[in-house]
Amino acid sequence: METKSENRCFGGLQGVYSHPSKSTGTEMTFGLFLPEEANDGPVPVLWFLSGLTCTHENAMTKAGAQAFASEYGIALCFPDTSPRGDDVADDEAYDLGKGAGFYVNATEKPWAPHFRMWDYVAEELPELLGKSFPIDLDRQAITGHSMGGHGALTLAMGLPGRFRSVSAFAPICSPTQSDWGTKQLGAYLGPDKSTWAAHDATLLMQDRGLDAPLLIDTGTDDQFGDLLKTEALASAIATRRQPATLRMQKGYDHSYFFVSTFIPDHLDFHAEALFA
């Protein structure tokens, strides 16, 4: 593992690191904020999964999460959204290929050799953090924005017992019913739609629900609202009687101005679960 940068931040340390990944077969980069408490022993970790076109850097620099994580003594991990490299398949469109991994393990050409972001985020990166940093993997929580919100929800329901709390900012809630999903799942997983269900938060909620507290914020003026399918997940939550808080925030859009406004609420929410 290579240290790309380390900066003092709210009493802790914001680092950026790269390493060769067995999952993707590429060099992967991630950001990790360690609060001051990490000097004395392992601390809980909150994963922040980012959205389309993003790298590890977007949420790390725009969400403002470190200030609030430092108050509680929580580490923050910011993975990349896809594999990178000259030999990695890509597409001219912004919503497929590099920056658009959708947190799945691709099975179709030309994506299959490198686009294994489920394995990377679910298995490889947690193992690396546990071995290399003072991280308590028995206390994990997860959040994400847009495509990353989709990833946070599907990982949490696909890995029961892993996360003590789950939240999302403007998540893609039903990709099997949205242009932000049918295109990508079809490309990465193929035409058999039965394989898509494991990556649709609404279908997962209908089928199995969630074993952790859930908080979702979405803006009423989100310019991508029709693609998010928030109402589908809300219906599934209500039908299942899943304990959850889903808030429509008046006047807010899809940007990091929205995310940074409500990040304190989400850190409060996760801290309550991580330190219970």
CSV table of C-alpha atoms in Angstrom, one decimal:
chain,number,residue,atom,x,y,z
A,1,MET,CA,0.0,0.0,0.0
A,2,GLU,CA,1.3,3.5,-0.9
A,3,THR,CA,0.5,6.7,1.0
A,4,LYS,CA,-0.5,9.3,-1.5
A,5,SER,CA,-1.1,12.1,1.0
A,6,GLU,CA,-1.8,12.7,4.7
A,7,ASN,CA,-3.2,15.9,6.2
A,8,ARG,CA,-4.0,16.9,9.7
A,9,CYS,CA,-7.8,17.4,9.9
A,10,PHE,CA,-10.1,18.3,12.8
A,11,GLY,CA,-7.6,16.8,15.3
A,12,GLY,CA,-7.3,13.6,13.2
A,13,LEU,CA,-5.7,12.6,9.9
A,14,GLN,CA,-7.1,12.6,6.4
A,15,GLY,CA,-5.2,10.2,4.3
A,16,VAL,CA,-5.3,9.0,0.7
A,17,TYR,CA,-3.8,5.6,-0.1
A,18,SER,CA,-3.5,3.3,-3.1
A,19,HIS,CA,-2.9,-0.4,-3.4
A,20,PRO,CA,-3.0,-3.2,-5.9
A,21,SER,CA,-6.5,-4.8,-5.8
A,22,LYS,CA,-7.1,-8.5,-6.3
A,23,SER,CA,-10.8,-7.9,-6.9
A,24,THR,CA,-10.4,-5.4,-9.8
A,25,GLY,CA,-6.9,-6.4,-11.0
A,26,THR,CA,-6.0,-2.7,-10.9
A,27,GLU,CA,-4.5,-0.1,-8.6
A,28,MET,CA,-7.2,1.3,-6.4
A,29,THR,CA,-7.3,4.5,-4.4
A,30,PHE,CA,-9.3,5.3,-1.3
A,31,GLY,CA,-9.5,8.1,1.3
A,32,LEU,CA,-9.5,7.4,5.0
A,33,PHE,CA,-10.1,9.8,7.9
A,34,LEU,CA,-8.9,8.7,11.3
A,35,PRO,CA,-10.1,10.7,14.3
A,36,GLU,CA,-7.7,11.5,17.1
A,37,GLU,CA,-9.1,8.5,19.2
A,38,ALA,CA,-7.5,6.1,16.7
A,39,ASN,CA,-4.1,6.9,18.3
A,40,ASP,CA,-5.4,5.0,21.4
A,41,GLY,CA,-7.0,2.0,19.7
A,42,PRO,CA,-9.5,0.8,17.1
A,43,VAL,CA,-12.4,3.1,16.2
A,44,PRO,CA,-15.7,2.4,14.4
A,45,VAL,CA,-15.9,3.1,10.7
A,46,LEU,CA,-18.5,4.8,8.5
A,47,TRP,CA,-18.3,4.0,4.8
A,48,PHE,CA,-19.3,6.7,2.3
A,49,LEU,CA,-20.0,5.4,-1.2
A,50,SER,CA,-20.0,8.1,-3.9
A,51,GLY,CA,-22.1,8.6,-7.0
A,52,LEU,CA,-21.7,8.6,-10.8
A,53,THR,CA,-18.6,10.3,-12.2
A,54,CYS,CA,-17.0,10.5,-8.7
A,55,THR,CA,-13.7,9.3,-7.3
A,56,HIS,CA,-12.7,8.8,-3.7
A,57,GLU,CA,-12.1,12.6,-3.6
A,58,ASN,CA,-15.6,14.1,-4.1
A,59,ALA,CA,-17.2,13.2,-0.7
A,60,MET,CA,-13.9,13.5,1.0
A,61,THR,CA,-13.5,17.1,0.1
A,62,LYS,CA,-17.2,18.3,-0.3
A,63,ALA,CA,-19.4,16.5,2.2
A,64,GLY,CA,-17.8,18.1,5.3
A,65,ALA,CA,-18.1,14.8,7.2
A,66,GLN,CA,-14.8,14.9,9.0
A,67,ALA,CA,-15.7,17.7,11.3
A,68,PHE,CA,-18.6,15.7,12.7
A,69,ALA,CA,-16.9,12.3,12.6
A,70,SER,CA,-14.1,13.8,14.7
A,71,GLU,CA,-16.6,14.8,17.4
A,72,TYR,CA,-17.7,11.2,17.9
A,73,GLY,CA,-14.4,9.4,17.2
A,74,ILE,CA,-15.5,7.7,14.0
A,75,ALA,CA,-13.3,6.8,11.0
A,76,LEU,CA,-14.6,7.6,7.5
A,77,CYS,CA,-13.7,5.5,4.5
A,78,PHE,CA,-14.2,6.9,1.0
A,79,PRO,CA,-13.7,4.2,-1.7
A,80,ASP,CA,-13.4,4.9,-5.4
A,81,THR,CA,-16.5,4.2,-7.6
A,82,SER,CA,-14.9,2.0,-10.2
A,83,PRO,CA,-11.6,0.5,-11.3
A,84,ARG,CA,-9.2,2.8,-13.2
A,85,GLY,CA,-6.4,2.3,-15.7
A,86,ASP,CA,-5.6,2.4,-19.4
A,87,ASP,CA,-6.6,-1.3,-19.8
A,88,VAL,CA,-9.9,-0.8,-18.0
A,89,ALA,CA,-13.0,-0.8,-20.2
A,90,ASP,CA,-14.9,2.5,-20.5
A,91,ASP,CA,-17.8,4.1,-22.3
A,92,GLU,CA,-18.3,7.6,-23.8
A,93,ALA,CA,-21.3,8.1,-21.6
A,94,TYR,CA,-20.8,9.4,-18.1
A,95,ASP,CA,-23.1,6.8,-16.5
A,96,LEU,CA,-21.3,3.7,-17.7
A,97,GLY,CA,-17.7,2.5,-17.2
A,98,LYS,CA,-15.1,4.4,-15.2
A,99,GLY,CA,-16.8,6.3,-12.4
A,100,ALA,CA,-19.9,4.2,-12.8
A,101,GLY,CA,-19.2,0.9,-11.2
A,102,PHE,CA,-22.7,0.6,-9.6
A,103,TYR,CA,-21.2,-1.6,-6.8
A,104,VAL,CA,-21.7,-4.9,-8.7
A,105,ASN,CA,-19.5,-7.7,-9.9
A,106,ALA,CA,-19.8,-7.5,-13.7
A,107,THR,CA,-20.2,-10.8,-15.5
A,108,GLU,CA,-20.3,-9.5,-19.1
A,109,LYS,CA,-17.6,-8.4,-21.6
A,110,PRO,CA,-15.8,-6.1,-21.6
A,111,TRP,CA,-16.5,-5.2,-18.0
A,112,ALA,CA,-16.0,-8.6,-16.2
A,113,PRO,CA,-12.2,-8.5,-15.9
A,114,HIS,CA,-12.1,-5.4,-13.7
A,115,PHE,CA,-15.6,-4.2,-12.6
A,116,ARG,CA,-15.9,-6.2,-9.4
A,117,MET,CA,-16.8,-3.4,-7.1
A,118,TRP,CA,-19.1,-5.5,-4.8
A,119,ASP,CA,-16.2,-7.7,-3.9
A,120,TYR,CA,-13.9,-4.8,-3.5
A,121,VAL,CA,-16.1,-2.8,-1.1
A,122,ALA,CA,-17.7,-5.8,0.7
A,123,GLU,CA,-14.6,-7.9,1.2
A,124,GLU,CA,-11.2,-6.7,0.1
A,125,LEU,CA,-11.1,-3.1,1.3
A,126,PRO,CA,-12.6,-3.9,4.8
A,127,GLU,CA,-9.9,-6.6,5.2
A,128,LEU,CA,-7.2,-4.2,4.2
A,129,LEU,CA,-8.4,-1.6,6.6
A,130,GLY,CA,-8.7,-4.0,9.4
A,131,LYS,CA,-5.1,-5.2,8.9
A,132,SER,CA,-3.5,-1.8,8.2
A,133,PHE,CA,-5.3,0.7,10.4
A,134,PRO,CA,-6.9,0.9,13.9
A,135,ILE,CA,-10.4,0.1,12.6
A,136,ASP,CA,-13.0,-1.9,14.6
A,137,LEU,CA,-14.7,-4.0,12.0
A,138,ASP,CA,-17.3,-5.1,14.6
A,139,ARG,CA,-18.6,-1.6,14.4
A,140,GLN,CA,-19.4,-0.6,10.8
A,141,ALA,CA,-22.0,1.7,9.3
A,142,ILE,CA,-22.6,2.7,5.7
A,143,THR,CA,-24.0,5.7,3.8
A,144,GLY,CA,-23.8,7.0,0.2
A,145,HIS,CA,-25.0,9.5,-2.3
A,146,SER,CA,-27.0,8.8,-5.5
A,147,MET,CA,-25.3,5.7,-7.1
A,148,GLY,CA,-23.5,5.4,-3.8
A,149,GLY,CA,-26.8,5.5,-1.9
A,150,HIS,CA,-27.9,2.6,-4.1
A,151,GLY,CA,-24.7,0.8,-3.1
A,152,ALA,CA,-25.1,1.5,0.6
A,153,LEU,CA,-28.7,0.1,0.6
A,154,THR,CA,-27.9,-3.0,-1.5
A,155,LEU,CA,-24.8,-3.9,0.4
A,156,ALA,CA,-26.6,-3.5,3.7
A,157,MET,CA,-29.4,-5.7,2.7
A,158,GLY,CA,-27.1,-8.2,0.9
A,159,LEU,CA,-24.8,-8.5,3.9
A,160,PRO,CA,-27.2,-8.9,6.9
A,161,GLY,CA,-25.5,-8.3,10.2
A,162,ARG,CA,-22.6,-6.3,8.7
A,163,PHE,CA,-23.7,-2.7,9.4
A,164,ARG,CA,-25.1,-1.3,12.6
A,165,SER,CA,-26.8,1.6,10.7
A,166,VAL,CA,-27.6,2.6,7.1
A,167,SER,CA,-28.3,5.9,5.5
A,168,ALA,CA,-28.4,7.4,2.1
A,169,PHE,CA,-28.5,10.8,0.3
A,170,ALA,CA,-30.8,10.8,-2.8
A,171,PRO,CA,-30.2,7.1,-3.5
A,172,ILE,CA,-31.1,5.3,-6.7
A,173,CYS,CA,-33.9,3.3,-5.2
A,174,SER,CA,-35.0,1.0,-7.9
A,175,PRO,CA,-32.5,0.7,-10.7
A,176,THR,CA,-34.4,-2.1,-12.4
A,177,GLN,CA,-37.2,0.4,-13.1
A,178,SER,CA,-34.9,3.4,-14.0
A,179,ASP,CA,-32.7,4.5,-16.8
A,180,TRP,CA,-30.1,4.9,-14.1
A,181,GLY,CA,-30.0,1.1,-13.7
A,182,THR,CA,-31.4,-0.8,-16.6
A,183,LYS,CA,-28.6,0.4,-18.8
A,184,GLN,CA,-25.9,-0.3,-16.3
A,185,LEU,CA,-27.2,-3.6,-14.9
A,186,GLY,CA,-27.9,-4.8,-18.4
A,187,ALA,CA,-24.3,-4.0,-19.5
A,188,TYR,CA,-22.6,-5.4,-16.4
A,189,LEU,CA,-24.8,-8.4,-15.6
A,190,GLY,CA,-26.4,-9.3,-18.9
A,191,PRO,CA,-30.0,-9.5,-20.1
A,192,ASP,CA,-31.2,-12.0,-17.5
A,193,LYS,CA,-33.1,-9.6,-15.2
A,194,SER,CA,-33.3,-12.2,-12.4
A,195,THR,CA,-29.7,-11.4,-11.7
A,196,TRP,CA,-30.5,-7.7,-11.3
A,197,ALA,CA,-32.7,-8.2,-8.3
A,198,ALA,CA,-29.8,-8.5,-5.8
A,199,HIS,CA,-28.9,-4.9,-6.8
A,200,ASP,CA,-32.3,-3.2,-6.5
A,201,ALA,CA,-33.0,-1.7,-3.0
A,202,THR,CA,-36.8,-1.8,-3.6
A,203,LEU,CA,-36.8,-5.4,-4.5
A,204,LEU,CA,-34.5,-6.3,-1.6
A,205,MET,CA,-36.7,-4.4,0.8
A,206,GLN,CA,-39.8,-6.3,-0.5
A,207,ASP,CA,-38.0,-9.6,-0.2
A,208,ARG,CA,-35.9,-9.4,3.0
A,209,GLY,CA,-36.0,-6.0,4.6
A,210,LEU,CA,-33.2,-4.5,6.6
A,211,ASP,CA,-31.8,-5.5,10.0
A,212,ALA,CA,-30.5,-2.1,10.9
A,213,PRO,CA,-31.9,1.4,11.4
A,214,LEU,CA,-32.3,3.4,8.2
A,215,LEU,CA,-32.3,7.1,7.3
A,216,ILE,CA,-32.8,8.5,3.8
A,217,ASP,CA,-32.8,12.2,2.7
A,218,THR,CA,-33.8,13.3,-0.8
A,219,GLY,CA,-34.5,16.8,-2.0
A,220,THR,CA,-37.8,17.9,-3.4
A,221,ASP,CA,-36.0,19.8,-6.2
A,222,ASP,CA,-33.7,17.0,-7.1
A,223,GLN,CA,-33.0,17.4,-10.8
A,224,PHE,CA,-32.8,13.6,-11.2
A,225,GLY,CA,-35.8,12.8,-9.1
A,226,ASP,CA,-37.6,10.8,-11.8
A,227,LEU,CA,-34.5,8.5,-12.1
A,228,LEU,CA,-34.2,7.9,-8.3
A,229,LYS,CA,-37.6,6.1,-7.9
A,230,THR,CA,-37.9,7.2,-4.3
A,231,GLU,CA,-41.6,6.5,-4.2
A,232,ALA,CA,-41.0,2.8,-5.0
A,233,LEU,CA,-38.7,2.3,-2.0
A,234,ALA,CA,-41.0,4.3,0.2
A,235,SER,CA,-43.9,2.0,-0.8
A,236,ALA,CA,-41.8,-1.1,-0.1
A,237,ILE,CA,-40.8,0.3,3.3
A,238,ALA,CA,-44.4,1.0,4.2
A,239,THR,CA,-45.7,-2.3,3.0
A,240,ARG,CA,-43.1,-4.2,4.9
A,241,ARG,CA,-43.5,-1.9,8.0
A,242,GLN,CA,-39.7,-1.5,8.0
A,243,PRO,CA,-38.5,0.9,10.7
A,244,ALA,CA,-37.1,3.8,8.7
A,245,THR,CA,-36.9,7.5,8.4
A,246,LEU,CA,-37.4,8.9,4.9
A,247,ARG,CA,-37.3,12.7,4.6
A,248,MET,CA,-38.1,14.8,1.6
A,249,GLN,CA,-36.1,18.0,2.1
A,250,LYS,CA,-37.9,21.0,0.7
A,251,GLY,CA,-36.1,22.9,-2.0
A,252,TYR,CA,-32.9,20.8,-2.0
A,253,ASP,CA,-31.3,19.4,-5.2
A,254,HIS,CA,-28.8,16.5,-5.9
A,255,SER,CA,-25.6,18.4,-5.2
A,256,TYR,CA,-23.1,18.3,-2.4
A,257,PHE,CA,-24.6,21.5,-1.0
A,258,PHE,CA,-27.5,19.2,-0.2
A,259,VAL,CA,-25.3,16.4,1.2
A,260,SER,CA,-23.2,18.8,3.3
A,261,THR,CA,-26.4,20.4,4.8
A,262,PHE,CA,-27.6,17.1,6.2
A,263,ILE,CA,-24.4,15.3,6.9
A,264,PRO,CA,-24.5,16.3,10.6
A,265,ASP,CA,-27.9,14.5,11.0
A,266,HIS,CA,-26.4,11.4,9.4
A,267,LEU,CA,-23.3,11.4,11.6
A,268,ASP,CA,-25.6,11.8,14.7
A,269,PHE,CA,-27.7,8.9,13.4
A,270,HIS,CA,-24.8,6.6,12.9
A,271,ALA,CA,-23.0,7.5,16.1
A,272,GLU,CA,-26.1,6.5,18.1
A,273,ALA,CA,-25.9,3.0,16.5
A,274,LEU,CA,-22.1,2.6,16.5
A,275,PHE,CA,-21.8,3.5,20.2
A,276,ALA,CA,-24.9,1.7,21.5
